[in-house]
Amino acid sequence: MKAVIMAGGFGTRIQPLTCNMPKPMIPLVNRPIMLHIVELLKKHQITDLVMLLYHQPMAVKNFFRDGADFGVKITYVTPLEDMGTAGAVKYAEKYLDKRFLIISGDLLTDFNLKKIIDFHEDNKALATITLTSVKDPLQFGVVVTDKSKRITQFLEKPGWGEVISDTINTGIYVLEPEIFKYIPAQENFDFSQDLFPLLLKNKEPLFGYPVKGYWRDIGNTDSYREAHHDIFRGRINVKIDEPKQDLVGKDLRVGADANLSNGKLVEGTVVIGENSQILGTAQIKDSVV
């Protein structure tokens, strides 16, 4: 089975971190966010990947190359213009002639992907949207299902007066290749705003599968910082590099070639990025540098 990693967004809400790199390449505990996604896919024996790029594509290509160093095979697809989420996937249609999974390259999760795929297959779905519950659904797309988990309604970023569920779209989908007949070529087309409402209107087998586990959309600097806290607090288990031996701390990670002397005061959850230079008598608390 193939997976498509959506990695083409501009990441405007998390600037200035995305001024010099695409959002999926932002370091999370000194490893690109998208690398954590690749490792999650590999854990579930999904190693044939299509990476959809757009903004600063060479940063992704130069890091992952053909994927061999990471135990995967990568095909890169770069649309010539911004075509929206579903429109971008249309560009990769020739590589997707069997059931495939879609996942965002800028989120952090430990969902059991096999259970999602099994649910999709058992229900003979054309499309399955992975759902989860959140405390504040306003910034996400709310999804309503019936008892059989068939989707009955969408609310895209509703106001509090419209909220009738805390179940949201996580940006993880399982799709059949027949989905492409609903996606127009050379047209800006979005999964949430265009494709899924169209499938609902046409009474296609569109299902939502609620999943328990960790999920975070790293969409802004607050969420980025909280993701680091969650990792250090053990709320999600991801691979992280060991700290320098002279600066050991359970909530401290120091990247390669970073200059941070023992005299600096470090408190709380602190990540020092590669090649960072911490000068003077800096005091660092609950920060990502």
XYZ file of C-alpha atoms in Angstrom:
289
model
C 0.000 0.000 0.000
C 1.211 3.502 -0.820
C 0.992 6.597 1.329
C 0.863 10.177 0.106
C 2.485 12.720 2.408
C 1.103 16.224 1.945
C 4.136 18.484 2.231
C 3.449 21.493 0.028
C 1.915 24.092 2.336
C 3.438 27.514 2.996
C 3.067 27.348 6.790
C 2.161 31.028 7.116
C 0.674 30.563 10.606
C 3.974 29.299 11.975
C 6.231 31.974 10.504
C 9.048 32.942 10.915
C 9.990 29.262 11.306
C 8.963 28.637 7.690
C 10.786 31.583 6.137
C 13.769 29.400 5.219
C 12.259 25.919 5.157
C 8.951 24.199 4.377
C 6.792 23.469 7.397
C 7.248 19.659 7.332
C 11.010 20.169 7.641
C 10.814 22.233 10.830
C 12.825 20.348 13.467
C 10.855 18.656 16.222
C 13.314 17.559 18.947
C 15.970 18.242 16.306
C 14.466 15.930 13.672
C 12.154 17.106 10.846
C 8.457 16.809 11.634
C 7.982 14.782 8.457
C 10.646 12.281 9.505
C 8.428 11.310 12.440
C 5.605 10.710 9.927
C 7.857 8.586 7.706
C 8.819 6.485 10.717
C 5.161 6.042 11.697
C 4.360 4.806 8.185
C 7.340 2.467 8.205
C 6.215 1.080 11.571
C 2.979 0.033 9.843
C 4.845 -1.531 6.889
C 3.963 1.335 4.561
C 7.231 2.039 2.778
C 6.198 3.123 -0.733
C 5.691 6.866 -0.378
C 4.609 9.718 -2.619
C 5.644 13.126 -1.302
C 3.591 16.036 -2.625
C 5.721 19.175 -2.577
C 5.292 22.809 -3.545
C 6.885 25.352 -1.184
C 10.703 25.041 -1.135
C 10.678 21.465 -2.480
C 14.454 21.050 -2.618
C 14.714 21.187 1.171
C 12.671 17.981 1.332
C 14.421 16.301 -1.607
C 17.908 17.083 -0.319
C 17.104 15.558 3.070
C 15.188 12.413 2.107
C 16.639 11.837 -1.403
C 15.295 8.487 -2.675
C 14.346 7.361 0.832
C 16.801 4.445 0.972
C 18.593 5.816 4.038
C 15.260 5.758 5.879
C 14.106 2.331 4.690
C 11.461 3.655 2.291
C 10.998 4.369 -1.409
C 10.031 7.932 -2.304
C 8.420 9.365 -5.419
C 8.279 13.164 -5.539
C 5.434 15.059 -7.187
C 5.553 18.853 -7.438
C 2.538 20.624 -9.003
C 3.372 23.707 -11.036
C 0.930 25.824 -9.049
C -1.062 25.700 -5.825
C -3.970 23.387 -6.637
C -5.381 22.770 -3.152
C -5.084 19.508 -1.234
C -7.173 17.234 -3.466
C -6.045 19.036 -6.606
C -2.425 18.350 -5.681
C -3.144 14.645 -5.192
C -4.680 14.631 -8.690
C -1.175 15.372 -9.993
C -0.028 12.061 -8.493
C -2.904 10.021 -9.952
C -0.685 7.921 -12.225
C 1.177 6.587 -9.167
C -2.003 5.742 -7.241
C -3.827 2.921 -9.012
C -4.622 1.013 -5.808
C -5.944 1.891 -2.351
C -3.753 4.541 -0.704
C -3.407 6.541 2.484
C -3.134 10.328 2.770
C -1.377 11.942 5.726
C -0.208 15.489 6.420
C 3.523 15.992 6.727
C 3.169 18.594 9.471
C 1.316 16.743 12.210
C 2.408 14.561 15.115
C 0.494 11.378 15.863
C 0.799 7.792 17.018
C -2.470 6.514 15.508
C -2.717 2.836 14.628
C -2.862 3.137 10.854
C -3.588 -0.559 10.356
C -6.875 -0.263 12.255
C -7.889 2.668 10.067
C -7.114 0.745 6.884
C -8.929 -2.371 8.156
C -12.024 -0.291 8.988
C -11.990 1.212 5.507
C -11.751 -2.215 3.887
C -14.398 -3.810 6.121
C -16.903 -1.070 5.241
C -16.093 -1.103 1.521
C -15.627 2.650 1.714
C -14.649 4.909 -1.145
C -13.124 7.288 1.385
C -12.480 7.063 5.114
C -11.646 10.128 7.185
C -9.768 9.507 10.416
C -11.461 11.344 13.275
C -10.470 12.307 16.794
C -12.003 14.311 19.640
C -10.535 17.643 20.754
C -11.400 20.173 23.447
C -11.580 23.111 21.027
C -13.015 22.054 17.647
C -13.459 25.624 16.328
C -10.223 25.713 14.345
C -10.840 22.343 12.687
C -13.449 20.724 10.491
C -16.148 19.045 12.580
C -17.470 15.741 11.228
C -20.778 14.106 12.189
C -21.444 10.392 11.633
C -24.358 8.025 12.163
C -24.253 4.809 14.203
C -22.577 2.924 11.371
C -19.833 5.596 11.205
C -21.088 6.808 7.852
C -20.578 10.562 7.541
C -23.764 12.623 7.531
C -22.542 16.210 7.913
C -19.502 18.493 7.721
C -18.915 21.785 9.514
C -15.731 23.481 8.335
C -14.272 25.582 11.190
C -17.648 26.342 12.839
C -18.533 28.958 15.463
C -19.518 27.847 18.963
C -23.189 28.221 18.076
C -22.762 25.672 15.283
C -20.730 23.083 17.192
C -22.702 19.866 17.568
C -19.716 17.545 17.947
C -16.108 17.610 19.163
C -15.071 15.066 16.524
C -12.740 16.536 13.923
C -11.042 15.701 10.657
C -7.385 14.802 11.373
C -6.121 15.072 7.797
C -5.516 11.315 7.561
C -7.541 9.545 4.863
C -7.785 6.150 3.208
C -8.972 6.427 -0.392
C -9.773 4.182 -3.324
C -8.369 5.176 -6.738
C -11.929 5.613 -8.028
C -11.924 8.844 -6.012
C -10.116 10.581 -8.874
C -13.245 10.764 -11.023
C -14.528 13.351 -8.542
C -11.364 15.492 -8.616
C -11.144 17.806 -11.641
C -7.797 18.208 -13.362
C -6.004 21.551 -13.384
C -8.381 23.049 -10.839
C -7.930 24.197 -7.248
C -9.798 21.549 -5.268
C -9.778 20.918 -1.527
C -10.517 17.696 0.353
C -12.580 19.251 3.141
C -14.312 22.064 1.271
C -14.873 20.432 -2.111
C -14.279 16.702 -2.438
C -15.834 15.294 0.721
C -19.026 17.402 0.510
C -19.328 16.264 -3.116
C -19.040 12.604 -2.087
C -21.653 13.191 0.606
C -23.993 14.842 -1.902
C -23.604 11.892 -4.266
C -24.264 9.398 -1.460
C -20.930 7.671 -1.946
C -19.680 5.351 0.845
C -17.910 8.013 2.906
C -17.011 6.953 6.433
C -15.414 8.481 9.505
C -13.326 6.331 11.825
C -12.789 7.709 15.354
C -9.353 6.888 16.733
C -7.942 7.213 20.223
C -4.325 8.186 20.582
C -2.118 11.212 20.320
C -2.708 13.750 17.547
C -1.530 17.334 17.191
C -1.688 19.708 14.261
C 1.555 21.685 14.460
C -0.023 24.740 12.906
C 1.402 27.600 14.965
C 4.237 28.360 17.361
C 2.169 27.572 20.461
C 1.306 24.119 19.130
C 4.940 23.613 18.102
C 6.133 24.343 21.616
C 3.424 22.163 23.171
C 4.428 19.254 20.927
C 7.880 19.328 22.506
C 6.346 19.326 25.992
C 4.164 16.354 25.049
C 7.161 14.377 23.807
C 9.171 15.000 26.957
C 6.172 14.201 29.164
C 5.749 10.847 27.443
C 2.358 11.626 25.908
C 3.698 10.338 22.598
C 6.636 8.061 21.942
C 8.861 9.209 19.083
C 12.502 8.657 18.316
C 14.681 11.420 19.750
C 18.432 11.843 19.781
C 20.316 11.377 23.015
C 21.476 14.585 24.738
C 25.113 15.540 24.974
C 26.641 13.674 27.894
C 27.872 16.834 29.617
C 24.386 18.335 29.520
C 22.208 15.441 30.568
C 18.647 16.262 31.518
C 15.416 14.404 30.931
C 13.828 17.503 29.373
C 16.894 18.759 27.494
C 18.070 18.032 23.970
C 21.046 19.724 22.332
C 21.580 19.474 18.587
C 24.829 18.703 16.818
C 27.495 21.425 16.869
C 25.463 23.636 19.194
C 27.444 25.823 21.581
C 25.914 25.756 25.060
C 28.370 25.840 27.961
C 27.720 24.226 31.336
C 27.471 27.653 32.904
C 24.221 28.514 31.174
C 21.050 28.140 33.209
C 18.618 25.731 31.584
C 15.247 25.088 33.178
C 12.143 23.196 32.099
C 11.690 21.718 28.631
C 14.499 23.020 26.418
C 15.576 22.044 22.908
C 18.674 23.646 21.400
C 18.818 23.278 17.622
C 21.783 22.231 15.523
C 24.549 24.839 15.155
C 22.869 27.175 17.663
C 25.163 29.523 19.568
C 24.006 30.484 23.069
C 26.234 33.376 24.146
C 26.720 35.380 27.321
C 24.881 34.508 30.520
C 21.657 33.434 28.848
C 18.971 31.795 30.942
C 16.743 29.439 28.981
C 13.408 28.141 30.258
C 10.742 26.121 28.436
C 12.066 27.124 25.024
C 12.951 25.799 21.593
C 15.990 27.569 20.181
